[in-house]
mmCIF file with all atom_site columns, C-alpha atoms and ligand atoms in Angstrom:
data_model
loop_
_atom_site.group_PDB
_atom_site.id
_atom_site.type_symbol
_atom_site.label_atom_id
_atom_site.label_alt_id
_atom_site.label_comp_id
_atom_site.label_asym_id
_atom_site.label_entity_id
_atom_site.label_seq_id
_atom_site.pdbx_PDB_ins_code
_atom_site.Cartn_x
_atom_site.Cartn_y
_atom_site.Cartn_z
_atom_site.occupancy
_atom_site.B_iso_or_equiv
_atom_site.pdbx_formal_charge
_atom_site.auth_seq_id
_atom_site.auth_comp_id
_atom_site.auth_asym_id
_atom_site.auth_atom_id
_atom_site.pdbx_PDB_model_num
ATOM   1   C  CA  . MET A 1 1   ? -10.397 6.946  -17.469 1.00 0.00 ? 1   MET A CA  1
ATOM   2   C  CA  . HIS A 1 2   ? -10.989 6.592  -13.758 1.00 0.00 ? 2   HIS A CA  1
ATOM   3   C  CA  . ARG A 1 3   ? -10.227 3.152  -12.534 1.00 0.00 ? 3   ARG A CA  1
ATOM   4   C  CA  . LEU A 1 4   ? -9.852  3.937  -8.862  1.00 0.00 ? 4   LEU A CA  1
ATOM   5   C  CA  . GLY A 1 5   ? -12.360 4.281  -6.131  1.00 0.00 ? 5   GLY A CA  1
ATOM   6   C  CA  . PRO A 1 6   ? -12.536 7.645  -4.432  1.00 0.00 ? 6   PRO A CA  1
ATOM   7   C  CA  . ALA A 1 7   ? -11.388 6.179  -1.125  1.00 0.00 ? 7   ALA A CA  1
ATOM   8   C  CA  . ALA A 1 8   ? -8.151  4.871  -2.604  1.00 0.00 ? 8   ALA A CA  1
ATOM   9   C  CA  . LEU A 1 9   ? -7.469  8.094  -4.423  1.00 0.00 ? 9   LEU A CA  1
ATOM   10  C  CA  . GLY A 1 10  ? -8.241  10.165 -1.346  1.00 0.00 ? 10  GLY A CA  1
ATOM   11  C  CA  . ALA A 1 11  ? -5.923  8.093  0.805   1.00 0.00 ? 11  ALA A CA  1
ATOM   12  C  CA  . LEU A 1 12  ? -3.084  8.475  -1.644  1.00 0.00 ? 12  LEU A CA  1
ATOM   13  C  CA  . LEU A 1 13  ? -3.634  12.187 -2.022  1.00 0.00 ? 13  LEU A CA  1
ATOM   14  C  CA  . ARG A 1 14  ? -3.698  12.649 1.750   1.00 0.00 ? 14  ARG A CA  1
ATOM   15  C  CA  . ALA A 1 15  ? -0.459  10.707 2.002   1.00 0.00 ? 15  ALA A CA  1
ATOM   16  C  CA  . ALA A 1 16  ? 1.139   12.714 -0.792  1.00 0.00 ? 16  ALA A CA  1
ATOM   17  C  CA  . ARG A 1 17  ? 0.125   16.016 0.749   1.00 0.00 ? 17  ARG A CA  1
ATOM   18  C  CA  . GLY A 1 18  ? 0.988   15.068 4.282   1.00 0.00 ? 18  GLY A CA  1
ATOM   19  C  CA  . GLY A 1 19  ? -2.433  16.195 5.359   1.00 0.00 ? 19  GLY A CA  1
ATOM   20  C  CA  . PRO A 1 20  ? -4.156  15.395 8.589   1.00 0.00 ? 20  PRO A CA  1
ATOM   21  C  CA  . ARG A 1 21  ? -5.842  12.079 9.107   1.00 0.00 ? 21  ARG A CA  1
ATOM   22  C  CA  . GLY A 1 22  ? -9.200  11.819 10.723  1.00 0.00 ? 22  GLY A CA  1
ATOM   23  C  CA  . SER A 1 23  ? -9.752  15.527 11.042  1.00 0.00 ? 23  SER A CA  1
ATOM   24  C  CA  . ALA A 1 24  ? -11.330 18.011 8.708   1.00 0.00 ? 24  ALA A CA  1
ATOM   25  C  CA  . PRO A 1 25  ? -8.632  18.984 6.211   1.00 0.00 ? 25  PRO A CA  1
ATOM   26  C  CA  . PHE A 1 26  ? -10.569 21.946 4.894   1.00 0.00 ? 26  PHE A CA  1
ATOM   27  C  CA  . SER A 1 27  ? -11.481 24.816 7.116   1.00 0.00 ? 27  SER A CA  1
ATOM   28  C  CA  . SER A 1 28  ? -14.252 27.193 6.203   1.00 0.00 ? 28  SER A CA  1
ATOM   29  C  CA  . SER A 1 29  ? -12.504 29.930 8.093   1.00 0.00 ? 29  SER A CA  1
ATOM   30  C  CA  . SER A 1 30  ? -12.250 33.156 6.118   1.00 0.00 ? 30  SER A CA  1
ATOM   31  C  CA  . SER A 1 31  ? -9.051  34.129 7.875   1.00 0.00 ? 31  SER A CA  1
ATOM   32  C  CA  . SER A 1 32  ? -7.143  31.217 6.500   1.00 0.00 ? 32  SER A CA  1
ATOM   33  C  CA  . SER A 1 33  ? -3.441  31.274 6.662   1.00 0.00 ? 33  SER A CA  1
ATOM   34  C  CA  . ALA A 1 34  ? -1.167  29.310 4.406   1.00 0.00 ? 34  ALA A CA  1
ATOM   35  C  CA  . SER A 1 35  ? -1.833  25.613 4.691   1.00 0.00 ? 35  SER A CA  1
ATOM   36  C  CA  . SER A 1 36  ? 1.765   24.642 4.345   1.00 0.00 ? 36  SER A CA  1
ATOM   37  C  CA  . SER A 1 37  ? 3.185   21.600 6.015   1.00 0.00 ? 37  SER A CA  1
ATOM   38  C  CA  . SER A 1 38  ? 2.048   21.365 9.559   1.00 0.00 ? 38  SER A CA  1
ATOM   39  C  CA  . SER A 1 39  ? 4.110   20.074 12.419  1.00 0.00 ? 39  SER A CA  1
ATOM   40  C  CA  . SER A 1 40  ? 1.588   17.402 13.308  1.00 0.00 ? 40  SER A CA  1
ATOM   41  C  CA  . SER A 1 41  ? 3.076   14.397 15.026  1.00 0.00 ? 41  SER A CA  1
ATOM   42  C  CA  . SER A 1 42  ? 1.070   12.030 12.801  1.00 0.00 ? 42  SER A CA  1
ATOM   43  C  CA  . VAL A 1 43  ? 2.311   13.221 9.428   1.00 0.00 ? 43  VAL A CA  1
ATOM   44  C  CA  . PRO A 1 44  ? 2.347   10.228 7.107   1.00 0.00 ? 44  PRO A CA  1
ATOM   45  C  CA  . PRO A 1 45  ? 5.619   9.533  5.327   1.00 0.00 ? 45  PRO A CA  1
ATOM   46  C  CA  . GLN A 1 46  ? 6.255   11.015 1.922   1.00 0.00 ? 46  GLN A CA  1
ATOM   47  C  CA  . PRO A 1 47  ? 6.539   8.381  -0.793  1.00 0.00 ? 47  PRO A CA  1
ATOM   48  C  CA  . ALA A 1 48  ? 10.042  7.759  -2.063  1.00 0.00 ? 48  ALA A CA  1
ATOM   49  C  CA  . ILE A 1 49  ? 10.755  8.334  -5.722  1.00 0.00 ? 49  ILE A CA  1
ATOM   50  C  CA  . ALA A 1 50  ? 11.341  4.835  -7.064  1.00 0.00 ? 50  ALA A CA  1
ATOM   51  C  CA  . ALA A 1 51  ? 12.101  6.053  -10.572 1.00 0.00 ? 51  ALA A CA  1
ATOM   52  C  CA  . LYS A 1 52  ? 11.991  9.322  -12.473 1.00 0.00 ? 52  LYS A CA  1
ATOM   53  C  CA  . GLU A 1 53  ? 9.946   7.776  -15.216 1.00 0.00 ? 53  GLU A CA  1
ATOM   54  C  CA  . PRO A 1 54  ? 6.979   5.416  -15.510 1.00 0.00 ? 54  PRO A CA  1
ATOM   55  C  CA  . PHE A 1 55  ? 7.192   1.648  -15.776 1.00 0.00 ? 55  PHE A CA  1
ATOM   56  C  CA  . PRO A 1 56  ? 5.764   0.073  -18.930 1.00 0.00 ? 56  PRO A CA  1
ATOM   57  C  CA  . VAL A 1 57  ? 3.692   -2.983 -18.013 1.00 0.00 ? 57  VAL A CA  1
ATOM   58  C  CA  . GLU A 1 58  ? 1.297   -5.363 -19.677 1.00 0.00 ? 58  GLU A CA  1
ATOM   59  C  CA  . LEU A 1 59  ? -1.911  -5.660 -17.668 1.00 0.00 ? 59  LEU A CA  1
ATOM   60  C  CA  . LYS A 1 60  ? -4.535  -8.389 -17.702 1.00 0.00 ? 60  LYS A CA  1
ATOM   61  C  CA  . ALA A 1 61  ? -8.215  -7.550 -17.501 1.00 0.00 ? 61  ALA A CA  1
ATOM   62  C  CA  . GLY A 1 62  ? -9.843  -8.672 -14.270 1.00 0.00 ? 62  GLY A CA  1
ATOM   63  C  CA  . LYS A 1 63  ? -6.576  -9.309 -12.463 1.00 0.00 ? 63  LYS A CA  1
ATOM   64  C  CA  . THR A 1 64  ? -5.997  -7.340 -9.271  1.00 0.00 ? 64  THR A CA  1
ATOM   65  C  CA  . TYR A 1 65  ? -2.622  -5.670 -8.919  1.00 0.00 ? 65  TYR A CA  1
ATOM   66  C  CA  . GLY A 1 66  ? -1.024  -3.889 -6.007  1.00 0.00 ? 66  GLY A CA  1
ATOM   67  C  CA  . TRP A 1 67  ? 0.753   -0.756 -7.133  1.00 0.00 ? 67  TRP A CA  1
ATOM   68  C  CA  . CYS A 1 68  ? 3.566   0.384  -4.840  1.00 0.00 ? 68  CYS A CA  1
ATOM   69  C  CA  . SER A 1 69  ? 2.599   3.801  -3.532  1.00 0.00 ? 69  SER A CA  1
ATOM   70  C  CA  . CYS A 1 70  ? 5.449   4.169  -1.017  1.00 0.00 ? 70  CYS A CA  1
ATOM   71  C  CA  . GLY A 1 71  ? 8.300   3.819  -3.515  1.00 0.00 ? 71  GLY A CA  1
ATOM   72  C  CA  . HIS A 1 72  ? 10.265  1.279  -1.468  1.00 0.00 ? 72  HIS A CA  1
ATOM   73  C  CA  . SER A 1 73  ? 9.259   -1.946 -3.207  1.00 0.00 ? 73  SER A CA  1
ATOM   74  C  CA  . LYS A 1 74  ? 11.989  -3.908 -4.931  1.00 0.00 ? 74  LYS A CA  1
ATOM   75  C  CA  . ARG A 1 75  ? 9.398   -5.187 -7.422  1.00 0.00 ? 75  ARG A CA  1
ATOM   76  C  CA  . GLN A 1 76  ? 8.523   -1.816 -8.980  1.00 0.00 ? 76  GLN A CA  1
ATOM   77  C  CA  . PRO A 1 77  ? 5.999   -0.754 -9.909  1.00 0.00 ? 77  PRO A CA  1
ATOM   78  C  CA  . PHE A 1 78  ? 4.260   -3.380 -7.796  1.00 0.00 ? 78  PHE A CA  1
ATOM   79  C  CA  . CYS A 1 79  ? 4.101   -3.798 -4.040  1.00 0.00 ? 79  CYS A CA  1
ATOM   80  C  CA  . ASP A 1 80  ? 6.349   -6.283 -2.259  1.00 0.00 ? 80  ASP A CA  1
ATOM   81  C  CA  . GLY A 1 81  ? 5.243   -5.379 1.258   1.00 0.00 ? 81  GLY A CA  1
ATOM   82  C  CA  . SER A 1 82  ? 8.185   -3.041 1.924   1.00 0.00 ? 82  SER A CA  1
ATOM   83  C  CA  . HIS A 1 83  ? 5.834   -0.300 3.113   1.00 0.00 ? 83  HIS A CA  1
ATOM   84  C  CA  . LYS A 1 84  ? 5.250   -2.220 6.340   1.00 0.00 ? 84  LYS A CA  1
ATOM   85  C  CA  . LYS A 1 85  ? 8.797   -1.430 7.506   1.00 0.00 ? 85  LYS A CA  1
ATOM   86  C  CA  . ALA A 1 86  ? 9.874   1.434  5.295   1.00 0.00 ? 86  ALA A CA  1
ATOM   87  C  CA  . ALA A 1 87  ? 6.692   3.497  5.292   1.00 0.00 ? 87  ALA A CA  1
ATOM   88  C  CA  . PRO A 1 88  ? 4.300   2.552  8.079   1.00 0.00 ? 88  PRO A CA  1
ATOM   89  C  CA  . GLY A 1 89  ? 0.909   4.101  7.488   1.00 0.00 ? 89  GLY A CA  1
ATOM   90  C  CA  . MET A 1 90  ? 1.135   3.708  3.737   1.00 0.00 ? 90  MET A CA  1
ATOM   91  C  CA  . SER A 1 91  ? -0.175  0.798  1.726   1.00 0.00 ? 91  SER A CA  1
ATOM   92  C  CA  . SER A 1 92  ? -0.334  -0.451 -1.805  1.00 0.00 ? 92  SER A CA  1
ATOM   93  C  CA  . LEU A 1 93  ? -3.007  0.725  -4.161  1.00 0.00 ? 93  LEU A CA  1
ATOM   94  C  CA  . ARG A 1 94  ? -5.021  -2.206 -5.412  1.00 0.00 ? 94  ARG A CA  1
ATOM   95  C  CA  . PHE A 1 95  ? -6.516  -1.875 -8.852  1.00 0.00 ? 95  PHE A CA  1
ATOM   96  C  CA  . THR A 1 96  ? -8.149  -4.142 -11.411 1.00 0.00 ? 96  THR A CA  1
ATOM   97  C  CA  . PRO A 1 97  ? -7.890  -3.138 -15.053 1.00 0.00 ? 97  PRO A CA  1
ATOM   98  C  CA  . GLN A 1 98  ? -10.950 -3.708 -17.193 1.00 0.00 ? 98  GLN A CA  1
ATOM   99  C  CA  . GLU A 1 99  ? -9.003  -4.315 -20.386 1.00 0.00 ? 99  GLU A CA  1
ATOM   100 C  CA  . ASP A 1 100 ? -5.926  -6.277 -21.380 1.00 0.00 ? 100 ASP A CA  1
ATOM   101 C  CA  . GLY A 1 101 ? -3.128  -4.144 -22.626 1.00 0.00 ? 101 GLY A CA  1
ATOM   102 C  CA  . PRO A 1 102 ? -0.082  -2.025 -22.033 1.00 0.00 ? 102 PRO A CA  1
ATOM   103 C  CA  . ALA A 1 103 ? -0.015  0.706  -19.427 1.00 0.00 ? 103 ALA A CA  1
ATOM   104 C  CA  . TRP A 1 104 ? 2.475   3.138  -17.965 1.00 0.00 ? 104 TRP A CA  1
ATOM   105 C  CA  . LEU A 1 105 ? 2.466   2.876  -14.188 1.00 0.00 ? 105 LEU A CA  1
ATOM   106 C  CA  . CYS A 1 106 ? 3.889   5.754  -12.197 1.00 0.00 ? 106 CYS A CA  1
ATOM   107 C  CA  . GLY A 1 107 ? 7.384   5.266  -10.838 1.00 0.00 ? 107 GLY A CA  1
ATOM   108 C  CA  . CYS A 1 108 ? 7.840   8.646  -9.196  1.00 0.00 ? 108 CYS A CA  1
ATOM   109 C  CA  . LYS A 1 109 ? 4.844   8.115  -6.894  1.00 0.00 ? 109 LYS A CA  1
ATOM   110 C  CA  . ARG A 1 110 ? 3.712   11.694 -7.414  1.00 0.00 ? 110 ARG A CA  1
ATOM   111 C  CA  . THR A 1 111 ? 1.020   11.128 -10.037 1.00 0.00 ? 111 THR A CA  1
ATOM   112 C  CA  . GLN A 1 112 ? -2.401  12.622 -9.447  1.00 0.00 ? 112 GLN A CA  1
ATOM   113 C  CA  . ASN A 1 113 ? -3.963  9.689  -11.300 1.00 0.00 ? 113 ASN A CA  1
ATOM   114 C  CA  . PRO A 1 114 ? -2.566  6.646  -9.513  1.00 0.00 ? 114 PRO A CA  1
ATOM   115 C  CA  . PRO A 1 115 ? -1.434  4.114  -10.471 1.00 0.00 ? 115 PRO A CA  1
ATOM   116 C  CA  . TYR A 1 116 ? -1.050  5.607  -13.933 1.00 0.00 ? 116 TYR A CA  1
ATOM   117 C  CA  . CYS A 1 117 ? 1.591   8.097  -14.999 1.00 0.00 ? 117 CYS A CA  1
ATOM   118 C  CA  . ASP A 1 118 ? 0.199   11.578 -15.592 1.00 0.00 ? 118 ASP A CA  1
ATOM   119 C  CA  . GLY A 1 119 ? 3.457   13.276 -16.532 1.00 0.00 ? 119 GLY A CA  1
ATOM   120 C  CA  . THR A 1 120 ? 4.167   14.706 -13.083 1.00 0.00 ? 120 THR A CA  1
ATOM   121 C  CA  . HIS A 1 121 ? 7.593   13.062 -13.216 1.00 0.00 ? 121 HIS A CA  1
ATOM   122 C  CA  . ASN A 1 122 ? 8.677   15.624 -15.810 1.00 0.00 ? 122 ASN A CA  1
ATOM   123 C  CA  . GLY A 1 123 ? 8.623   18.399 -13.223 1.00 0.00 ? 123 GLY A CA  1
ATOM   124 C  CA  . GLU A 1 124 ? 11.653  19.672 -11.334 1.00 0.00 ? 124 GLU A CA  1
ATOM   125 C  CA  . ALA A 1 125 ? 10.345  18.262 -8.053  1.00 0.00 ? 125 ALA A CA  1
ATOM   126 C  CA  . VAL A 1 126 ? 10.987  14.775 -9.434  1.00 0.00 ? 126 VAL A CA  1
ATOM   127 C  CA  . GLN A 1 127 ? 13.760  15.318 -11.962 1.00 0.00 ? 127 GLN A CA  1
ATOM   128 C  CA  . GLY A 1 128 ? 15.801  17.396 -9.516  1.00 0.00 ? 128 GLY A CA  1
ATOM   129 C  CA  . ALA A 1 129 ? 15.354  15.047 -6.579  1.00 0.00 ? 129 ALA A CA  1
ATOM   130 C  CA  . PRO A 1 130 ? 17.897  12.433 -5.576  1.00 0.00 ? 130 PRO A CA  1
ATOM   131 C  CA  . LEU A 1 131 ? 16.938  8.814  -5.983  1.00 0.00 ? 131 LEU A CA  1
ATOM   132 C  CA  . PRO A 1 132 ? 17.100  6.656  -2.878  1.00 0.00 ? 132 PRO A CA  1
ATOM   133 C  CA  . PRO A 1 133 ? 20.020  4.238  -2.761  1.00 0.00 ? 133 PRO A CA  1
ATOM   134 C  CA  . ARG A 1 134 ? 19.227  0.761  -4.021  1.00 0.00 ? 134 ARG A CA  1
ATOM   135 C  CA  . ALA A 1 135 ? 20.691  -2.395 -2.616  1.00 0.00 ? 135 ALA A CA  1
HETATM 136 S  S1  . FES B 2 .   ? 6.265   8.386  -13.383 1.00 0.00 ? 1   FES B S1  1
HETATM 137 FE FE1 . FES B 2 .   ? 5.082   9.404  -11.863 1.00 0.00 ? 1   FES B FE1 1
HETATM 138 S  S2  . FES B 2 .   ? 3.838   10.763 -13.006 1.00 0.00 ? 1   FES B S2  1
HETATM 139 FE FE2 . FES B 2 .   ? 5.035   9.770  -14.513 1.00 0.00 ? 1   FES B FE2 1
#
């Protein structure tokens, strides 16, 4: 199921990959070198891992939610505005479910199907990472 617009997904993927903003991310050059992390001065912040597992929630059809994509919200998995200070350049992902029911929303902020968990949290990149300190 795809419940997100391509713009929202693209923005999140760019943020997750630390890719360039406003410039062509894909070069047609045949002599491409590794596209590892660049040293651009406008690299967006990497989302923090809020949890190493998804959050079970009960969603209401037609209601718009703001999923925390930066990982700093104290109201996980939903946005509380923390990104404004903790992760400038990032924003919540707004989504509106079409059906009532339970859902598993990503807590690691590494899913490729935001805001829903896709199992990425099971990888070593998440399970082996330290969690940020919580107040
Ligand atoms: S909690 Fe992030 S992919 Fe599962």
